[in-house]
PDB file of C-alpha atoms in Angstrom:
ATOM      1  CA  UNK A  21      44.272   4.051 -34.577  1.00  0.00           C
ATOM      2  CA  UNK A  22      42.386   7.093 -33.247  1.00  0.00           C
ATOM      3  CA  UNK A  23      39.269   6.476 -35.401  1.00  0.00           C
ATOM      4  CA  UNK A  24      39.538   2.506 -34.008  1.00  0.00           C
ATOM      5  CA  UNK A  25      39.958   3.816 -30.230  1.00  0.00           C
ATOM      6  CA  UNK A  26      36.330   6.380 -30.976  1.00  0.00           C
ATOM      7  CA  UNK A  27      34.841   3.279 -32.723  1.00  0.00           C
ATOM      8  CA  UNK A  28      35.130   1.182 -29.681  1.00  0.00           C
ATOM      9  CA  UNK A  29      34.357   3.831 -27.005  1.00  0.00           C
ATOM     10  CA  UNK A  30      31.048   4.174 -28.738  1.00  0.00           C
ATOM     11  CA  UNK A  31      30.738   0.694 -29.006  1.00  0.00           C
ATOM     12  CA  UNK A  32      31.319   0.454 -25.054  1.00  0.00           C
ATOM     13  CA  UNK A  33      28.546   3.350 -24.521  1.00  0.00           C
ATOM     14  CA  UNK A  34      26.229   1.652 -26.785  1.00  0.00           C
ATOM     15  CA  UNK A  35      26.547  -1.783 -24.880  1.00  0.00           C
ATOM     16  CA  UNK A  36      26.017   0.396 -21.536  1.00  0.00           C
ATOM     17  CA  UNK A  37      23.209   2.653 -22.854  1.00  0.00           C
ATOM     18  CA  UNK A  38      21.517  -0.923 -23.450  1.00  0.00           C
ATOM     19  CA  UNK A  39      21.790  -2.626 -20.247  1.00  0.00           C
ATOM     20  CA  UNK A  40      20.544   1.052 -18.732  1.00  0.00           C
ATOM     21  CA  UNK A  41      17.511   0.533 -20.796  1.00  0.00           C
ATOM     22  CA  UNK A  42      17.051  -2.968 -19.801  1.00  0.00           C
ATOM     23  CA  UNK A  43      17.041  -2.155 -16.301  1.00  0.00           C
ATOM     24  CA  UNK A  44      14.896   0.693 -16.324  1.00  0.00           C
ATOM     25  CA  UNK A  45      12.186  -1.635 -18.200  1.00  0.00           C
ATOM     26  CA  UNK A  46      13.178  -4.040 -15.518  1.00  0.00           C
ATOM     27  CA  UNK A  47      13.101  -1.835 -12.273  1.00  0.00           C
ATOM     28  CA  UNK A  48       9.878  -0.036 -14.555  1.00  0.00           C
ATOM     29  CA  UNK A  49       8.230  -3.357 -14.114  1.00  0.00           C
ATOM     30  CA  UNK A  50       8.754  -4.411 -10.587  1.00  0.00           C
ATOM     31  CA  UNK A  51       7.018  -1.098  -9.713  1.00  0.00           C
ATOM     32  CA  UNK A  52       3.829  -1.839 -11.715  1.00  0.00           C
ATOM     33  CA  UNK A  53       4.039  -5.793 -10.260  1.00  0.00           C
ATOM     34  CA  UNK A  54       4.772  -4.132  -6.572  1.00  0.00           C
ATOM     35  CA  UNK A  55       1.605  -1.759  -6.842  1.00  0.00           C
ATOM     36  CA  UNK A  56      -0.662  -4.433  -7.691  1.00  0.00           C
ATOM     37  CA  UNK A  57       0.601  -6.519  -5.228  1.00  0.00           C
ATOM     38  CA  UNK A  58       0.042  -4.209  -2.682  1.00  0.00           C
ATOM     39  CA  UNK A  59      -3.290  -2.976  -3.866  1.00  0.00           C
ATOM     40  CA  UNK A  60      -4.380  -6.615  -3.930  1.00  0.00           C
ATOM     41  CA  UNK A  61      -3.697  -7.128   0.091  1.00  0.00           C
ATOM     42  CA  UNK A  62      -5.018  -3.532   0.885  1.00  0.00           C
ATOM     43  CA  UNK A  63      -8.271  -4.723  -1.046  1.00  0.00           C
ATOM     44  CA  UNK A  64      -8.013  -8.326   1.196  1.00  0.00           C
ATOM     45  CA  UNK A  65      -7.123  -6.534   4.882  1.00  0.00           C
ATOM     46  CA  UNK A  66      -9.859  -3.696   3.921  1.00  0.00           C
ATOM     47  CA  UNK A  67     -12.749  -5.931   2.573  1.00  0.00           C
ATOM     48  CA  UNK A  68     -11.865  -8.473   5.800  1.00  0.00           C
ATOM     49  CA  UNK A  69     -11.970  -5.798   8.311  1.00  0.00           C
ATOM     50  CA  UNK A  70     -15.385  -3.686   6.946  1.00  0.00           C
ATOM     51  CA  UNK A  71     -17.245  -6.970   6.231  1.00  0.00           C
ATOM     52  CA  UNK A  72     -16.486  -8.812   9.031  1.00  0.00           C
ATOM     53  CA  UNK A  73     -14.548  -7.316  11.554  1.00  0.00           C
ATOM     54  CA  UNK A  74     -17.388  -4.518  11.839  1.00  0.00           C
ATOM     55  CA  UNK A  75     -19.929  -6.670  12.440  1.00  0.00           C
ATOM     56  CA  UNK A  76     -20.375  -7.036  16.298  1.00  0.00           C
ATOM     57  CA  UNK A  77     -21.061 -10.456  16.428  1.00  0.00           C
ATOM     58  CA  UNK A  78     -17.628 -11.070  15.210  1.00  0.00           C
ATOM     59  CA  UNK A  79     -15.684  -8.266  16.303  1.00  0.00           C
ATOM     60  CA  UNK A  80     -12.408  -8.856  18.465  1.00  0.00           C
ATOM     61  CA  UNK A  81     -10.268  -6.121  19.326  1.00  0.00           C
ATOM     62  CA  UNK A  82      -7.213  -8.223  19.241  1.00  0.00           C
ATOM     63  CA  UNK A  83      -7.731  -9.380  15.545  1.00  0.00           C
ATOM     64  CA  UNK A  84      -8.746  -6.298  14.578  1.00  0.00           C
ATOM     65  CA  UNK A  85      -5.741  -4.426  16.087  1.00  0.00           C
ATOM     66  CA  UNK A  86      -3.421  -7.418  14.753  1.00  0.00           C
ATOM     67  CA  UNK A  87      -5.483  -7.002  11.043  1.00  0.00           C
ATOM     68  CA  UNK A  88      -5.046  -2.918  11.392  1.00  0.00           C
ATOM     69  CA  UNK A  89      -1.263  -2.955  12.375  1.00  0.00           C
ATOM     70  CA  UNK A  90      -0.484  -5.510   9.447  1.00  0.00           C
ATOM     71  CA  UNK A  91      -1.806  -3.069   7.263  1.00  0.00           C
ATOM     72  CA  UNK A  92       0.464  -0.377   8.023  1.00  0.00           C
ATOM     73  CA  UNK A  93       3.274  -2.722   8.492  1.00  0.00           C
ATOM     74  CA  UNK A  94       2.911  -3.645   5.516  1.00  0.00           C
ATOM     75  CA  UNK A  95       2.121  -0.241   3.823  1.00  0.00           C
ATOM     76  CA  UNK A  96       5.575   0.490   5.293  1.00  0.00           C
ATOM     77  CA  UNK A  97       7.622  -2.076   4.069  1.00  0.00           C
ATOM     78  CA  UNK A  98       5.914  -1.471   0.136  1.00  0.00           C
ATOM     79  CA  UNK A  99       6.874   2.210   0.453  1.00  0.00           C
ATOM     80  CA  UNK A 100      10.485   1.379   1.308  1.00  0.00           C
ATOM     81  CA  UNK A 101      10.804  -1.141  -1.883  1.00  0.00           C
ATOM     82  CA  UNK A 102       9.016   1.554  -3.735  1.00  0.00           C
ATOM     83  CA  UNK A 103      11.752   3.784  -2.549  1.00  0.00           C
ATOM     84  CA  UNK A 104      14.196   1.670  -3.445  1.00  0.00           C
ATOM     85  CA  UNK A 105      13.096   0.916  -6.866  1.00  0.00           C
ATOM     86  CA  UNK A 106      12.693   4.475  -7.633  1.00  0.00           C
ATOM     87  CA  UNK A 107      15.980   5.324  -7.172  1.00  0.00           C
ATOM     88  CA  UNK A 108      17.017   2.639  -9.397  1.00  0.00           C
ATOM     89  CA  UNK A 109      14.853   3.839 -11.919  1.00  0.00           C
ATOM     90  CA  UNK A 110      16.554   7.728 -11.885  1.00  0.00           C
ATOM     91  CA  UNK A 111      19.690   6.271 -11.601  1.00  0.00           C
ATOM     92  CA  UNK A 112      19.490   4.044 -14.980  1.00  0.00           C
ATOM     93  CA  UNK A 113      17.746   7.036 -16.570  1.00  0.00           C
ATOM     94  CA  UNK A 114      20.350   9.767 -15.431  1.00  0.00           C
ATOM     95  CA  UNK A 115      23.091   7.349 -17.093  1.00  0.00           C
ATOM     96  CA  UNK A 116      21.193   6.662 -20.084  1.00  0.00           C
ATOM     97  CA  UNK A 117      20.965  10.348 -20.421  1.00  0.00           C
ATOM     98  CA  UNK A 118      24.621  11.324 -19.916  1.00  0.00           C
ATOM     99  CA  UNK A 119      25.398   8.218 -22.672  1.00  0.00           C
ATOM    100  CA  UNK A 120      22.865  10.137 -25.497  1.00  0.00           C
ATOM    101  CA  UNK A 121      24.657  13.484 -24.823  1.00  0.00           C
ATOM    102  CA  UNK A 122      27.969  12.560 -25.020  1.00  0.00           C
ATOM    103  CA  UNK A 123      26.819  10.221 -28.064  1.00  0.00           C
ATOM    104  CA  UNK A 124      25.350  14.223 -29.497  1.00  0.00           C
ATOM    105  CA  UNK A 125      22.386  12.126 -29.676  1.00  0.00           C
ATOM    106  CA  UNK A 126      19.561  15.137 -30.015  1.00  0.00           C
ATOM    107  CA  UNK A 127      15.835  14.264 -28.765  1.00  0.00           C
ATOM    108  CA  UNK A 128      16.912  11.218 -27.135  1.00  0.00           C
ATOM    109  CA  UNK A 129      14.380   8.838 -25.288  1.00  0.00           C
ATOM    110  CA  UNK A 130      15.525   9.430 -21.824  1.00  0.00           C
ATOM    111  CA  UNK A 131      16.190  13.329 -22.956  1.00  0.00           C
ATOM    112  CA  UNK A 132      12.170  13.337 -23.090  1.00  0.00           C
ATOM    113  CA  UNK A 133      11.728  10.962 -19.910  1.00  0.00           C
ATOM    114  CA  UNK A 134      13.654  12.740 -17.166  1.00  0.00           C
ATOM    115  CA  UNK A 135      12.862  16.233 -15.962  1.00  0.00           C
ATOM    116  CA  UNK A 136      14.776  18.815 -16.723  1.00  0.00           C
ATOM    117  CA  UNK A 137      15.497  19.772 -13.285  1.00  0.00           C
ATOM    118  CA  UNK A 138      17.538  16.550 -13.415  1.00  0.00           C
ATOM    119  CA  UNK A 139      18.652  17.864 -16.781  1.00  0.00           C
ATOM    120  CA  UNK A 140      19.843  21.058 -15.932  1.00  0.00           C
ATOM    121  CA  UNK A 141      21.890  19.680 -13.072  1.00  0.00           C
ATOM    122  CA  UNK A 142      23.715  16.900 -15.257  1.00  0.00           C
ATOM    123  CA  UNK A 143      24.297  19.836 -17.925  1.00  0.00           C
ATOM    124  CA  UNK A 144      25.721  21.574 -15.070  1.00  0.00           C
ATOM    125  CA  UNK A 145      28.542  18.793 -14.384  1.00  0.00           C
ATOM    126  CA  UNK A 146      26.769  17.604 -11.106  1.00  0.00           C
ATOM    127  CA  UNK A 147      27.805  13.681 -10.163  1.00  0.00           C
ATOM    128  CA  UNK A 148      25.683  10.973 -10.391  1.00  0.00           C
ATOM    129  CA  UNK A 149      26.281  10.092  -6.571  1.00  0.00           C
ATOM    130  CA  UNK A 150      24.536  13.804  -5.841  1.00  0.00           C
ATOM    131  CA  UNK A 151      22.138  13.225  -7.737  1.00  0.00           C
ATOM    132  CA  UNK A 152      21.382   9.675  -5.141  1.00  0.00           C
ATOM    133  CA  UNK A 153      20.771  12.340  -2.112  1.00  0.00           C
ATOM    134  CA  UNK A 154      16.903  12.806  -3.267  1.00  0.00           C
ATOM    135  CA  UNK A 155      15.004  15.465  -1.591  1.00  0.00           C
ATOM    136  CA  UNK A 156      11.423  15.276   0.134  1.00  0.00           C
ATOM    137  CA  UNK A 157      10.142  17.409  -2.189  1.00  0.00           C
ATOM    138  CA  UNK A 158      10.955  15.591  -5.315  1.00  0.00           C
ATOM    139  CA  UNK A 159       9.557  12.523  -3.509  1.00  0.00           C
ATOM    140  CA  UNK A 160       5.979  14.140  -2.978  1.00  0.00           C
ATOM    141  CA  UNK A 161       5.848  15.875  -5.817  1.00  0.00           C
ATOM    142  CA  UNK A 162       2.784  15.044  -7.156  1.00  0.00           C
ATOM    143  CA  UNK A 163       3.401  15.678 -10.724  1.00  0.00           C
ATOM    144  CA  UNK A 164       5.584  12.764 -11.212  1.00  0.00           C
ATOM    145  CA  UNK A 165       4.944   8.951 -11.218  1.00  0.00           C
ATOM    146  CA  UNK A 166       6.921   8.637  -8.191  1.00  0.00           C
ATOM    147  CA  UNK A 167       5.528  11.189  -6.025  1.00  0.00           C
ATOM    148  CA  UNK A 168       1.570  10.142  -6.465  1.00  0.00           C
ATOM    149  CA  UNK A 169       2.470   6.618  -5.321  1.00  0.00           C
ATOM    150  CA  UNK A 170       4.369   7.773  -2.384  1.00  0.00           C
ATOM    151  CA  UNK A 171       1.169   9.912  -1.423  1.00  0.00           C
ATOM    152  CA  UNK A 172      -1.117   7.224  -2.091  1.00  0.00           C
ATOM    153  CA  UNK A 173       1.100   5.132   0.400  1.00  0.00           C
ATOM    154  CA  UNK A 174       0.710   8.058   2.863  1.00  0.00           C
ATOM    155  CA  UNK A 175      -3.162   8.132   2.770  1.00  0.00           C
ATOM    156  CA  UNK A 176      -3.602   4.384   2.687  1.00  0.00           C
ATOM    157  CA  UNK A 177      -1.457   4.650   5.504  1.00  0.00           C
ATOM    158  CA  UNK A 178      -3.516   7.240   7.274  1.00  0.00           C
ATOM    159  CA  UNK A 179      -6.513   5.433   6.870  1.00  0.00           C
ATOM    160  CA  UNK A 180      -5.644   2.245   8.838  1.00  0.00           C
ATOM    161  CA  UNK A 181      -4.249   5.160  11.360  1.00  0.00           C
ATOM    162  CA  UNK A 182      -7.900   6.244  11.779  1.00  0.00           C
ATOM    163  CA  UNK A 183      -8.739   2.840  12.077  1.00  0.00           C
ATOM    164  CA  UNK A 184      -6.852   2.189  15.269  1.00  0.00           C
ATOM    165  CA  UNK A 185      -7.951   5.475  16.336  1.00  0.00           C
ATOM    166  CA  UNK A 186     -11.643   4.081  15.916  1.00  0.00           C
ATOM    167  CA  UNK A 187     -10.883   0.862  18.282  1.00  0.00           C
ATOM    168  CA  UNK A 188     -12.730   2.795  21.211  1.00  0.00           C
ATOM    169  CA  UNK A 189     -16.203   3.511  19.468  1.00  0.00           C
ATOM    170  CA  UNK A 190     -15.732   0.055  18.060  1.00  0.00           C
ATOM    171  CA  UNK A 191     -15.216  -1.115  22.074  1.00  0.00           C
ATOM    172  CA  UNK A 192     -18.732   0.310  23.108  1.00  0.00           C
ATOM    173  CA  UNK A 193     -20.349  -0.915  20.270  1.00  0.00           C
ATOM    174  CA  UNK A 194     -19.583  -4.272  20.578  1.00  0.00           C
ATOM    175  CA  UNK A 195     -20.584  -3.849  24.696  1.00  0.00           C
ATOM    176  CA  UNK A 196     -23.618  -2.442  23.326  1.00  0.00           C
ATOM    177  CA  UNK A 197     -24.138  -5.147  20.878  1.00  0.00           C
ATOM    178  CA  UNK A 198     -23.206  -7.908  23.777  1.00  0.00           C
ATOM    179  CA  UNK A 199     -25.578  -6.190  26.213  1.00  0.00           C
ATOM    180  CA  UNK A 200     -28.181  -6.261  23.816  1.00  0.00           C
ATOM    181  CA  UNK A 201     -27.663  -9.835  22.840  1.00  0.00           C
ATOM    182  CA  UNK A 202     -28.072 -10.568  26.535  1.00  0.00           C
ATOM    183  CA  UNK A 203     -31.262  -9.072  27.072  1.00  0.00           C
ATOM    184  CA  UNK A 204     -32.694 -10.663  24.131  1.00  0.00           C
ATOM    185  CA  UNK A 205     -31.620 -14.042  25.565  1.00  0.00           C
ATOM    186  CA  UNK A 206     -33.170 -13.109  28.960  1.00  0.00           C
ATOM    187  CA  UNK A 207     -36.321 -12.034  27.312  1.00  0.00           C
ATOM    188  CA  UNK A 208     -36.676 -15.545  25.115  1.00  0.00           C
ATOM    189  CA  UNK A 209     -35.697 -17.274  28.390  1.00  0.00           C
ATOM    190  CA  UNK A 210     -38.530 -15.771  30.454  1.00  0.00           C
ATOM    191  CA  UNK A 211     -40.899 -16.377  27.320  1.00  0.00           C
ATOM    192  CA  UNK A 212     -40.269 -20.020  27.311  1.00  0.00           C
ATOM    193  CA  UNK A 213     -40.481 -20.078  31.149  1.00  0.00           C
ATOM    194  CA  UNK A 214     -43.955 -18.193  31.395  1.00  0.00           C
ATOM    195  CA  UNK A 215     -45.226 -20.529  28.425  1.00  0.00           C
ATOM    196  CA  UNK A 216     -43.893 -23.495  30.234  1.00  0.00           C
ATOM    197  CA  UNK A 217     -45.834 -22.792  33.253  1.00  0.00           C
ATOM    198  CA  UNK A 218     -48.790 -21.917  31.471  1.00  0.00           C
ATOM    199  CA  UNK A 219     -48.620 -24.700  29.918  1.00  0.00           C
ATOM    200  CA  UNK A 220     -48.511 -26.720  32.928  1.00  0.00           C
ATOM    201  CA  UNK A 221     -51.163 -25.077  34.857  1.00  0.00           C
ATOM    202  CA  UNK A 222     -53.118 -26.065  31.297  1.00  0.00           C
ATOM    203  CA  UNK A 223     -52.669 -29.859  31.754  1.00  0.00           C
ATOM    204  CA  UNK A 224     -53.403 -29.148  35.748  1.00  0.00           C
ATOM    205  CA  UNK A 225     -57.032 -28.175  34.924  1.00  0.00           C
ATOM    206  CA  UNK A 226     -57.563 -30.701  32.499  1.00  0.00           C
ATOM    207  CA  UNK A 227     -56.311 -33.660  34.617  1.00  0.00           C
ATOM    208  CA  UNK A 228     -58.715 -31.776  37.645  1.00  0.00           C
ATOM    209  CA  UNK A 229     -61.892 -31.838  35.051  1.00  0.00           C
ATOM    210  CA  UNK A 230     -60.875 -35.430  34.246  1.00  0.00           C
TER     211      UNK A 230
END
């Protein structure tokens, strides 16, 4: 009876251990699909506002502040899924964990995957739920997968900052570019009215000779 209750105990951790591992491909997956999602409409809002936005002729400030805040809207609202998703991910992996040492499973997968700050911590009898309060630092830390995205959200972030920072030199130079534009039209105007008169004084003689 005792052998038939460990039988189906490891049974039950087995069938957990599995869907831990199918949700950590899962969640594992989402991330990559997320990046390149985002990386896609970065590469759209960034190649619309340096190709055409920056051209005078073209620039707007309210498109370009609408284009601008979209982009850091929306660099917001990536970094929150990625969040989310990473927290997912540590939680299947910290289970997964616990399952291969109570299993005296020795050089398990997620053993290898998780750090062993994480590891030390579970060894130490530390619940899963503490384990959910995540720190700053282990989100920036830049020598895991989780903190090098988080960064690269922060400088893609920073960088359509700037770019509303920059709507002021991009002001003058469109005034400078309309200015311009103006005084070219001016100058093409008086053209055609000095050869129109010369023109007619041309046809004045010519009738006068006649």
């Amino acid at each position: 009876m005792c052998n038939e209750s460990i039988q189906q105990n490891i049974e039950v951790l087995k069938i957990v251990y599995e869907q831990c591992a199918s949700l950590h491909r899962y969640f594992l997956d989402w991330r990559y699909k997320l990046l390149a999602g985002y990386i896609a409409i970065v590469y759209v809002i960034g190649y619309f506002i340096f190709t055409w936005i920056y051209n005078p002729s073209n620039y707007s400030i309210y498109i370009y502040g609408f284009t601008v805040f979209l982009g850091v809207l929306l660099t917001i609202l990536f970094s929150l899924i990625n969040h989310r998703i990473t927290k997912l991910i540590w939680q299947s992996q910290n289970v997964a964990y616990l399952i291969e040492k109570k299993m005296d499973v020795d050089n398990g997968l997620y053993g290898n995957v998780i750090s062993n700050k994480i590891i030390n911590k579970l060894n130490n009898g530390i619940s899963l739920e503490e384990l959910k309060k995540t720190k700053l630092t282990d989100l920036l830390n830049p020598l895991q997968h989780t903190g090098i995205l988080n960064w690269f959200f922060i400088v893609i972030a920073l960088i359509f900052l700037s770019l509303i920072l920059n709507t002021n030199n991009l002001n003058k130079e469109k005034e400078e570019w309309d200015k311009n534009q103006k005084q070219l039209l001016e100058m093409k105007l008086n053209k055609n009215k000095t050869s129109h008169i010369k023109s007619l004084n041309t046809d004045s003689k010519t009738s006068a000779k006649n």
